[in-house]
Amino acid sequence: GWARWFGDARPEHVLLARTRSGAIAGTLLLEGPGADTVLAPMLGPAAGTISCVGVASALHGQGIGTALVVRASQILSQAGVRACHIGWTTRESFYRRAGYRPWRRYAMYSSPA
């Protein structure tokens, strides 16, 4: 479901994990500093983002997603990012393994049909 976001991404904003045979094992989008996020006014010009983290279902549980987030964090930090926004996630424990912690939560509501 994230294909459209990757289609619009510049190559330097895409991080890939590959299997030994070269198949794509996981993907992630990253941007920053100066990331285009609605939270930039709050986070400042040194803001970065991590989004659309995904791992091939057959490879879940092997640490690939965590490795992608850790590597993206290193890349962003080396580029000067001082605050990183990871939005629209419900998997707090996943990001905690990479050293992140929540600073804001949202309640999601829908109208009955």
Short mmCIF file of N, CA, C and O in Angstrom, two decimals:
data_model
loop_
_atom_site.label_atom_id
_atom_site.label_comp_id
_atom_site.label_asym_id
_atom_site.label_seq_id
_atom_site.Cartn_x
_atom_site.Cartn_y
_atom_site.Cartn_z
N GLY A 1 0.79 -1.20 0.00
CA GLY A 1 0.00 0.00 0.00
C GLY A 1 0.83 1.27 0.00
O GLY A 1 0.30 2.35 -0.08
N TRP A 2 2.15 1.15 0.13
CA TRP A 2 3.00 2.33 0.19
C TRP A 2 3.67 2.61 -1.15
O TRP A 2 4.49 3.53 -1.25
N ALA A 3 3.37 1.87 -2.17
CA ALA A 3 4.08 1.99 -3.45
C ALA A 3 4.08 3.42 -3.97
O ALA A 3 5.10 3.89 -4.49
N ARG A 4 2.99 4.13 -3.83
CA ARG A 4 2.94 5.49 -4.37
C ARG A 4 3.94 6.41 -3.68
O ARG A 4 4.48 7.31 -4.30
N TRP A 5 4.21 6.21 -2.40
CA TRP A 5 5.17 7.04 -1.69
C TRP A 5 6.59 6.77 -2.18
O TRP A 5 7.40 7.69 -2.30
N PHE A 6 6.89 5.52 -2.47
CA PHE A 6 8.21 5.18 -2.98
C PHE A 6 8.39 5.66 -4.41
O PHE A 6 9.49 6.04 -4.80
N GLY A 7 7.31 5.67 -5.18
CA GLY A 7 7.38 6.14 -6.56
C GLY A 7 7.75 7.60 -6.67
O GLY A 7 8.40 8.02 -7.63
N ASP A 8 7.37 8.39 -5.67
CA ASP A 8 7.67 9.82 -5.67
C ASP A 8 8.99 10.16 -4.98
O ASP A 8 9.43 11.30 -5.02
N ALA A 9 9.60 9.18 -4.32
CA ALA A 9 10.80 9.45 -3.51
C ALA A 9 12.06 9.56 -4.37
O ALA A 9 12.22 8.84 -5.35
N ARG A 10 12.94 10.45 -3.97
CA ARG A 10 14.26 10.53 -4.60
C ARG A 10 15.08 9.34 -4.11
O ARG A 10 14.91 8.88 -2.98
N PRO A 11 15.97 8.82 -4.93
CA PRO A 11 16.74 7.62 -4.55
C PRO A 11 17.47 7.74 -3.21
O PRO A 11 17.54 6.76 -2.47
N GLU A 12 17.97 8.91 -2.89
CA GLU A 12 18.69 9.07 -1.63
C GLU A 12 17.77 9.04 -0.41
O GLU A 12 18.24 9.01 0.73
N HIS A 13 16.47 9.03 -0.64
CA HIS A 13 15.50 8.95 0.45
C HIS A 13 14.97 7.53 0.66
O HIS A 13 14.11 7.33 1.51
N VAL A 14 15.48 6.58 -0.09
CA VAL A 14 15.03 5.19 0.02
C VAL A 14 16.17 4.35 0.57
O VAL A 14 17.29 4.38 0.06
N LEU A 15 15.88 3.60 1.62
CA LEU A 15 16.85 2.68 2.19
C LEU A 15 16.33 1.27 1.96
O LEU A 15 15.16 0.98 2.24
N LEU A 16 17.18 0.41 1.42
CA LEU A 16 16.80 -0.97 1.11
C LEU A 16 17.63 -1.94 1.92
O LEU A 16 18.82 -1.72 2.15
N ALA A 17 17.00 -3.03 2.31
CA ALA A 17 17.71 -4.18 2.87
C ALA A 17 17.53 -5.30 1.87
O ALA A 17 16.44 -5.50 1.33
N ARG A 18 18.60 -6.01 1.58
CA ARG A 18 18.54 -7.10 0.60
C ARG A 18 18.98 -8.40 1.23
O ARG A 18 19.80 -8.41 2.14
N THR A 19 18.46 -9.50 0.69
CA THR A 19 18.89 -10.82 1.12
C THR A 19 20.25 -11.10 0.48
O THR A 19 20.71 -10.37 -0.40
N ARG A 20 20.88 -12.18 0.88
CA ARG A 20 22.17 -12.55 0.28
C ARG A 20 22.06 -12.76 -1.23
O ARG A 20 23.01 -12.52 -1.97
N SER A 21 20.88 -13.19 -1.69
CA SER A 21 20.69 -13.41 -3.12
C SER A 21 20.37 -12.12 -3.87
O SER A 21 20.29 -12.12 -5.09
N GLY A 22 20.19 -11.01 -3.14
CA GLY A 22 19.92 -9.73 -3.78
C GLY A 22 18.46 -9.32 -3.81
O GLY A 22 18.14 -8.21 -4.23
N ALA A 23 17.56 -10.19 -3.36
CA ALA A 23 16.14 -9.84 -3.32
C ALA A 23 15.91 -8.76 -2.25
O ALA A 23 16.61 -8.72 -1.23
N ILE A 24 14.92 -7.91 -2.48
CA ILE A 24 14.60 -6.88 -1.49
C ILE A 24 13.94 -7.53 -0.29
O ILE A 24 12.93 -8.22 -0.41
N ALA A 25 14.54 -7.30 0.89
CA ALA A 25 14.02 -7.86 2.14
C ALA A 25 13.18 -6.82 2.89
O ALA A 25 12.24 -7.17 3.59
N GLY A 26 13.54 -5.54 2.76
CA GLY A 26 12.82 -4.49 3.46
C GLY A 26 13.12 -3.14 2.86
O GLY A 26 14.11 -2.96 2.15
N THR A 27 12.26 -2.17 3.17
CA THR A 27 12.40 -0.82 2.64
C THR A 27 12.02 0.20 3.71
O THR A 27 11.30 -0.12 4.67
N LEU A 28 12.49 1.41 3.51
CA LEU A 28 12.21 2.51 4.44
C LEU A 28 12.41 3.81 3.69
O LEU A 28 13.29 3.90 2.82
N LEU A 29 11.62 4.82 4.01
CA LEU A 29 11.81 6.17 3.48
C LEU A 29 12.37 7.05 4.58
O LEU A 29 11.95 6.96 5.73
N LEU A 30 13.33 7.92 4.23
CA LEU A 30 13.91 8.85 5.18
C LEU A 30 14.12 10.19 4.50
O LEU A 30 14.30 10.26 3.28
N GLU A 31 14.08 11.25 5.29
CA GLU A 31 14.32 12.59 4.75
C GLU A 31 14.82 13.49 5.87
O GLU A 31 14.37 13.39 7.00
N GLY A 32 15.74 14.37 5.53
CA GLY A 32 16.19 15.36 6.49
C GLY A 32 17.66 15.66 6.34
O GLY A 32 18.36 14.94 5.65
N PRO A 33 18.14 16.73 6.92
CA PRO A 33 17.38 17.75 7.65
C PRO A 33 16.53 18.59 6.71
O PRO A 33 16.68 18.51 5.51
N GLY A 34 15.64 19.34 7.30
CA GLY A 34 14.72 20.15 6.51
C GLY A 34 13.61 19.33 5.89
O GLY A 34 13.09 19.68 4.84
N ALA A 35 13.25 18.23 6.54
CA ALA A 35 12.23 17.34 6.00
C ALA A 35 10.90 18.07 5.85
O ALA A 35 10.54 18.94 6.63
N ASP A 36 10.17 17.68 4.82
CA ASP A 36 8.85 18.24 4.54
C ASP A 36 7.83 17.53 5.43
O ASP A 36 7.23 16.54 5.04
N THR A 37 7.69 18.01 6.64
CA THR A 37 6.74 17.45 7.59
C THR A 37 5.91 18.56 8.20
O THR A 37 6.41 19.67 8.39
N VAL A 38 4.66 18.27 8.50
CA VAL A 38 3.80 19.29 9.12
C VAL A 38 4.32 19.69 10.49
O VAL A 38 3.94 20.72 11.01
N LEU A 39 5.20 18.88 11.07
CA LEU A 39 5.75 19.19 12.38
C LEU A 39 7.04 20.00 12.31
O LEU A 39 7.64 20.30 13.35
N ALA A 40 7.49 20.36 11.12
CA ALA A 40 8.73 21.14 10.97
C ALA A 40 8.72 22.42 11.80
O ALA A 40 9.73 22.74 12.42
N PRO A 41 7.60 23.17 11.86
CA PRO A 41 7.63 24.39 12.68
C PRO A 41 7.91 24.09 14.16
O PRO A 41 8.54 24.88 14.85
N MET A 42 7.48 22.94 14.63
CA MET A 42 7.70 22.56 16.01
C MET A 42 9.09 21.94 16.22
O MET A 42 9.75 22.18 17.21
N LEU A 43 9.52 21.13 15.25
CA LEU A 43 10.79 20.40 15.38
C LEU A 43 12.00 21.20 14.92
O LEU A 43 13.12 20.88 15.26
N GLY A 44 11.77 22.23 14.11
CA GLY A 44 12.86 23.08 13.65
C GLY A 44 13.47 22.62 12.34
O GLY A 44 13.11 21.57 11.80
N PRO A 45 14.42 23.40 11.83
CA PRO A 45 15.00 23.11 10.52
C PRO A 45 15.87 21.85 10.49
O PRO A 45 16.17 21.33 9.42
N ALA A 46 16.25 21.34 11.66
CA ALA A 46 17.06 20.12 11.71
C ALA A 46 16.18 18.88 11.86
O ALA A 46 16.62 17.85 12.36
N ALA A 47 14.93 18.98 11.41
CA ALA A 47 13.99 17.86 11.52
C ALA A 47 14.22 16.83 10.43
O ALA A 47 14.60 17.16 9.31
N GLY A 48 13.96 15.59 10.79
CA GLY A 48 14.02 14.50 9.83
C GLY A 48 12.78 13.63 9.97
O GLY A 48 12.02 13.77 10.93
N THR A 49 12.60 12.74 9.01
CA THR A 49 11.48 11.81 9.08
C THR A 49 11.93 10.40 8.69
O THR A 49 12.84 10.22 7.89
N ILE A 50 11.25 9.43 9.28
CA ILE A 50 11.36 8.03 8.90
C ILE A 50 9.93 7.56 8.67
O ILE A 50 9.05 7.82 9.50
N SER A 51 9.70 6.89 7.55
CA SER A 51 8.34 6.43 7.27
C SER A 51 8.36 5.18 6.39
O SER A 51 9.41 4.79 5.86
N CYS A 52 7.20 4.59 6.24
CA CYS A 52 6.97 3.46 5.33
C CYS A 52 7.99 2.34 5.53
O CYS A 52 8.57 1.83 4.57
N VAL A 53 8.21 1.95 6.77
CA VAL A 53 9.12 0.85 7.07
C VAL A 53 8.37 -0.45 6.82
O VAL A 53 7.29 -0.67 7.36
N GLY A 54 8.94 -1.30 5.99
CA GLY A 54 8.29 -2.57 5.70
C GLY A 54 9.30 -3.66 5.44
O GLY A 54 10.38 -3.41 4.90
N VAL A 55 8.95 -4.87 5.85
CA VAL A 55 9.80 -6.04 5.64
C VAL A 55 8.95 -7.13 5.00
O VAL A 55 7.78 -7.30 5.36
N ALA A 56 9.53 -7.86 4.06
CA ALA A 56 8.82 -8.97 3.43
C ALA A 56 8.29 -9.91 4.51
O ALA A 56 9.03 -10.26 5.44
N SER A 57 7.04 -10.29 4.41
CA SER A 57 6.40 -11.06 5.48
C SER A 57 7.15 -12.36 5.80
O SER A 57 7.21 -12.76 6.96
N ALA A 58 7.74 -13.00 4.83
CA ALA A 58 8.48 -14.24 5.09
C ALA A 58 9.73 -14.01 5.93
O ALA A 58 10.29 -14.96 6.49
N LEU A 59 10.14 -12.74 6.06
CA LEU A 59 11.37 -12.41 6.78
C LEU A 59 11.12 -11.68 8.10
O LEU A 59 12.07 -11.23 8.75
N HIS A 60 9.84 -11.58 8.51
CA HIS A 60 9.52 -10.92 9.77
C HIS A 60 10.21 -11.63 10.93
O HIS A 60 10.43 -12.85 10.90
N GLY A 61 10.54 -10.87 11.96
CA GLY A 61 11.11 -11.43 13.17
C GLY A 61 12.61 -11.67 13.14
O GLY A 61 13.16 -12.25 14.07
N GLN A 62 13.28 -11.20 12.10
CA GLN A 62 14.71 -11.42 11.97
C GLN A 62 15.54 -10.17 12.27
O GLN A 62 16.75 -10.17 12.10
N GLY A 63 14.88 -9.07 12.66
CA GLY A 63 15.59 -7.85 13.00
C GLY A 63 15.88 -6.94 11.82
O GLY A 63 16.58 -5.93 11.96
N ILE A 64 15.33 -7.26 10.66
CA ILE A 64 15.60 -6.45 9.46
C ILE A 64 15.00 -5.06 9.60
O ILE A 64 15.66 -4.06 9.29
N GLY A 65 13.76 -4.97 10.06
CA GLY A 65 13.13 -3.66 10.22
C GLY A 65 13.86 -2.80 11.23
O GLY A 65 14.09 -1.60 10.99
N THR A 66 14.25 -3.38 12.35
CA THR A 66 15.00 -2.64 13.36
C THR A 66 16.33 -2.16 12.78
O THR A 66 16.73 -1.01 13.00
N ALA A 67 17.00 -3.02 12.03
CA ALA A 67 18.27 -2.63 11.42
C ALA A 67 18.07 -1.47 10.44
O ALA A 67 18.90 -0.55 10.39
N LEU A 68 16.99 -1.48 9.69
CA LEU A 68 16.70 -0.38 8.77
C LEU A 68 16.50 0.92 9.53
O LEU A 68 17.04 1.97 9.14
N VAL A 69 15.73 0.88 10.62
CA VAL A 69 15.47 2.10 11.40
C VAL A 69 16.76 2.61 12.05
O VAL A 69 17.03 3.82 12.05
N VAL A 70 17.58 1.71 12.58
CA VAL A 70 18.84 2.13 13.19
C VAL A 70 19.75 2.76 12.15
O VAL A 70 20.34 3.82 12.36
N ARG A 71 19.87 2.13 10.98
CA ARG A 71 20.74 2.68 9.92
C ARG A 71 20.21 4.02 9.43
O ARG A 71 20.98 4.97 9.23
N ALA A 72 18.90 4.13 9.23
CA ALA A 72 18.32 5.42 8.81
C ALA A 72 18.59 6.49 9.86
O ALA A 72 18.93 7.63 9.51
N SER A 73 18.51 6.14 11.11
CA SER A 73 18.78 7.09 12.20
C SER A 73 20.23 7.56 12.14
O SER A 73 20.50 8.75 12.35
N GLN A 74 21.15 6.66 11.88
CA GLN A 74 22.57 7.03 11.75
C GLN A 74 22.77 7.98 10.57
O GLN A 74 23.48 8.99 10.70
N ILE A 75 22.19 7.64 9.44
CA ILE A 75 22.31 8.49 8.25
C ILE A 75 21.77 9.88 8.52
O ILE A 75 22.42 10.89 8.20
N LEU A 76 20.59 9.96 9.13
CA LEU A 76 19.98 11.26 9.42
C LEU A 76 20.81 12.05 10.42
O LEU A 76 21.02 13.25 10.26
N SER A 77 21.30 11.39 11.45
CA SER A 77 22.12 12.07 12.45
C SER A 77 23.39 12.63 11.82
O SER A 77 23.77 13.78 12.08
N GLN A 78 24.04 11.85 10.98
CA GLN A 78 25.26 12.31 10.31
C GLN A 78 24.99 13.47 9.37
O GLN A 78 25.88 14.29 9.12
N ALA A 79 23.75 13.57 8.88
CA ALA A 79 23.37 14.67 7.99
C ALA A 79 22.98 15.93 8.77
O ALA A 79 22.74 16.97 8.16
N GLY A 80 22.88 15.83 10.09
CA GLY A 80 22.56 16.99 10.90
C GLY A 80 21.17 17.00 11.50
O GLY A 80 20.77 17.99 12.12
N VAL A 81 20.41 15.93 11.34
CA VAL A 81 19.07 15.85 11.93
C VAL A 81 19.20 15.75 13.45
O VAL A 81 20.01 14.98 13.96
N ARG A 82 18.41 16.55 14.16
CA ARG A 82 18.44 16.54 15.62
C ARG A 82 17.13 16.08 16.23
O ARG A 82 17.06 15.78 17.41
N ALA A 83 16.06 16.03 15.45
CA ALA A 83 14.76 15.53 15.90
C ALA A 83 14.14 14.77 14.73
O ALA A 83 14.10 15.28 13.62
N CYS A 84 13.68 13.56 14.99
CA CYS A 84 13.15 12.73 13.91
C CYS A 84 11.68 12.40 14.18
O CYS A 84 11.34 11.90 15.25
N HIS A 85 10.85 12.67 13.21
CA HIS A 85 9.42 12.37 13.31
C HIS A 85 9.12 11.05 12.62
O HIS A 85 9.47 10.85 11.45
N ILE A 86 8.52 10.14 13.35
CA ILE A 86 8.04 8.88 12.80
C ILE A 86 6.53 8.89 13.04
O ILE A 86 6.09 8.77 14.19
N GLY A 87 5.76 9.09 12.01
CA GLY A 87 4.32 9.25 12.19
C GLY A 87 3.52 8.04 11.80
O GLY A 87 3.99 7.13 11.13
N TRP A 88 2.30 8.03 12.24
CA TRP A 88 1.31 7.04 11.87
C TRP A 88 1.76 5.61 12.16
O TRP A 88 1.74 4.75 11.30
N THR A 89 2.17 5.38 13.38
CA THR A 89 2.53 4.03 13.76
C THR A 89 1.80 3.63 15.03
O THR A 89 1.51 4.46 15.88
N THR A 90 1.52 2.38 15.13
CA THR A 90 0.93 1.83 16.35
C THR A 90 1.90 0.85 17.00
O THR A 90 1.60 0.29 18.04
N ARG A 91 3.06 0.67 16.42
CA ARG A 91 4.03 -0.31 16.91
C ARG A 91 5.13 0.37 17.70
O ARG A 91 6.28 0.41 17.29
N GLU A 92 4.78 0.90 18.87
CA GLU A 92 5.75 1.61 19.69
C GLU A 92 6.93 0.71 20.08
O GLU A 92 8.07 1.16 20.09
N SER A 93 6.67 -0.54 20.41
CA SER A 93 7.75 -1.43 20.86
C SER A 93 8.79 -1.62 19.75
O SER A 93 9.98 -1.75 20.03
N PHE A 94 8.35 -1.63 18.50
CA PHE A 94 9.27 -1.77 17.37
C PHE A 94 10.27 -0.62 17.36
O PHE A 94 11.48 -0.82 17.27
N TYR A 95 9.79 0.61 17.47
CA TYR A 95 10.66 1.78 17.41
C TYR A 95 11.45 1.96 18.70
O TYR A 95 12.56 2.48 18.68
N ARG A 96 10.93 1.50 19.82
CA ARG A 96 11.68 1.55 21.08
C ARG A 96 12.96 0.73 20.97
O ARG A 96 13.99 1.09 21.53
N ARG A 97 12.92 -0.40 20.25
CA ARG A 97 14.12 -1.23 20.09
C ARG A 97 15.24 -0.45 19.41
O ARG A 97 16.42 -0.75 19.59
N ALA A 98 14.89 0.55 18.62
CA ALA A 98 15.88 1.38 17.93
C ALA A 98 16.20 2.65 18.72
O ALA A 98 16.93 3.51 18.23
N GLY A 99 15.66 2.78 19.93
CA GLY A 99 15.98 3.92 20.79
C GLY A 99 14.98 5.06 20.77
O GLY A 99 15.19 6.06 21.45
N TYR A 100 13.90 4.94 20.05
CA TYR A 100 12.90 6.00 20.00
C TYR A 100 11.89 5.85 21.13
O TYR A 100 11.69 4.77 21.66
N ARG A 101 11.25 6.97 21.47
CA ARG A 101 10.19 6.94 22.46
C ARG A 101 9.07 7.88 21.98
O ARG A 101 9.34 8.89 21.33
N PRO A 102 7.84 7.56 22.32
CA PRO A 102 6.72 8.43 21.88
C PRO A 102 6.73 9.75 22.65
O PRO A 102 7.08 9.80 23.82
N TRP A 103 6.35 10.79 21.95
CA TRP A 103 6.21 12.09 22.60
C TRP A 103 4.81 12.65 22.39
O TRP A 103 4.44 13.65 22.98
N ARG A 104 4.02 11.98 21.56
CA ARG A 104 2.66 12.42 21.31
C ARG A 104 1.85 11.22 20.84
O ARG A 104 2.34 10.39 20.09
N ARG A 105 0.60 11.14 21.27
CA ARG A 105 -0.29 10.07 20.84
C ARG A 105 -1.59 10.72 20.34
O ARG A 105 -1.97 11.80 20.78
N TYR A 106 -2.22 10.02 19.42
CA TYR A 106 -3.47 10.49 18.84
C TYR A 106 -4.55 9.45 19.04
O TYR A 106 -4.27 8.25 19.02
N ALA A 107 -5.75 9.88 19.22
CA ALA A 107 -6.89 8.98 19.27
C ALA A 107 -7.55 8.99 17.90
O ALA A 107 -7.78 10.06 17.32
N MET A 108 -7.82 7.83 17.36
CA MET A 108 -8.43 7.72 16.04
C MET A 108 -9.92 7.38 16.21
O MET A 108 -10.26 6.49 16.98
N TYR A 109 -10.74 8.09 15.50
CA TYR A 109 -12.18 7.89 15.56
C TYR A 109 -12.74 7.74 14.16
O TYR A 109 -12.16 8.23 13.19
N SER A 110 -13.86 7.08 14.08
CA SER A 110 -14.56 7.01 12.79
C SER A 110 -16.05 7.11 13.05
O SER A 110 -16.53 6.79 14.14
N SER A 111 -16.75 7.54 12.04
CA SER A 111 -18.19 7.69 12.13
C SER A 111 -18.86 6.37 11.74
O SER A 111 -18.44 5.74 10.78
N PRO A 112 -19.89 5.96 12.47
CA PRO A 112 -20.60 4.73 12.05
C PRO A 112 -21.23 4.92 10.67
O PRO A 112 -21.75 6.00 10.37
N ALA A 113 -21.17 3.92 9.86
CA ALA A 113 -21.69 4.02 8.49
C ALA A 113 -23.19 4.07 8.44
O ALA A 113 -23.91 3.77 9.29
#
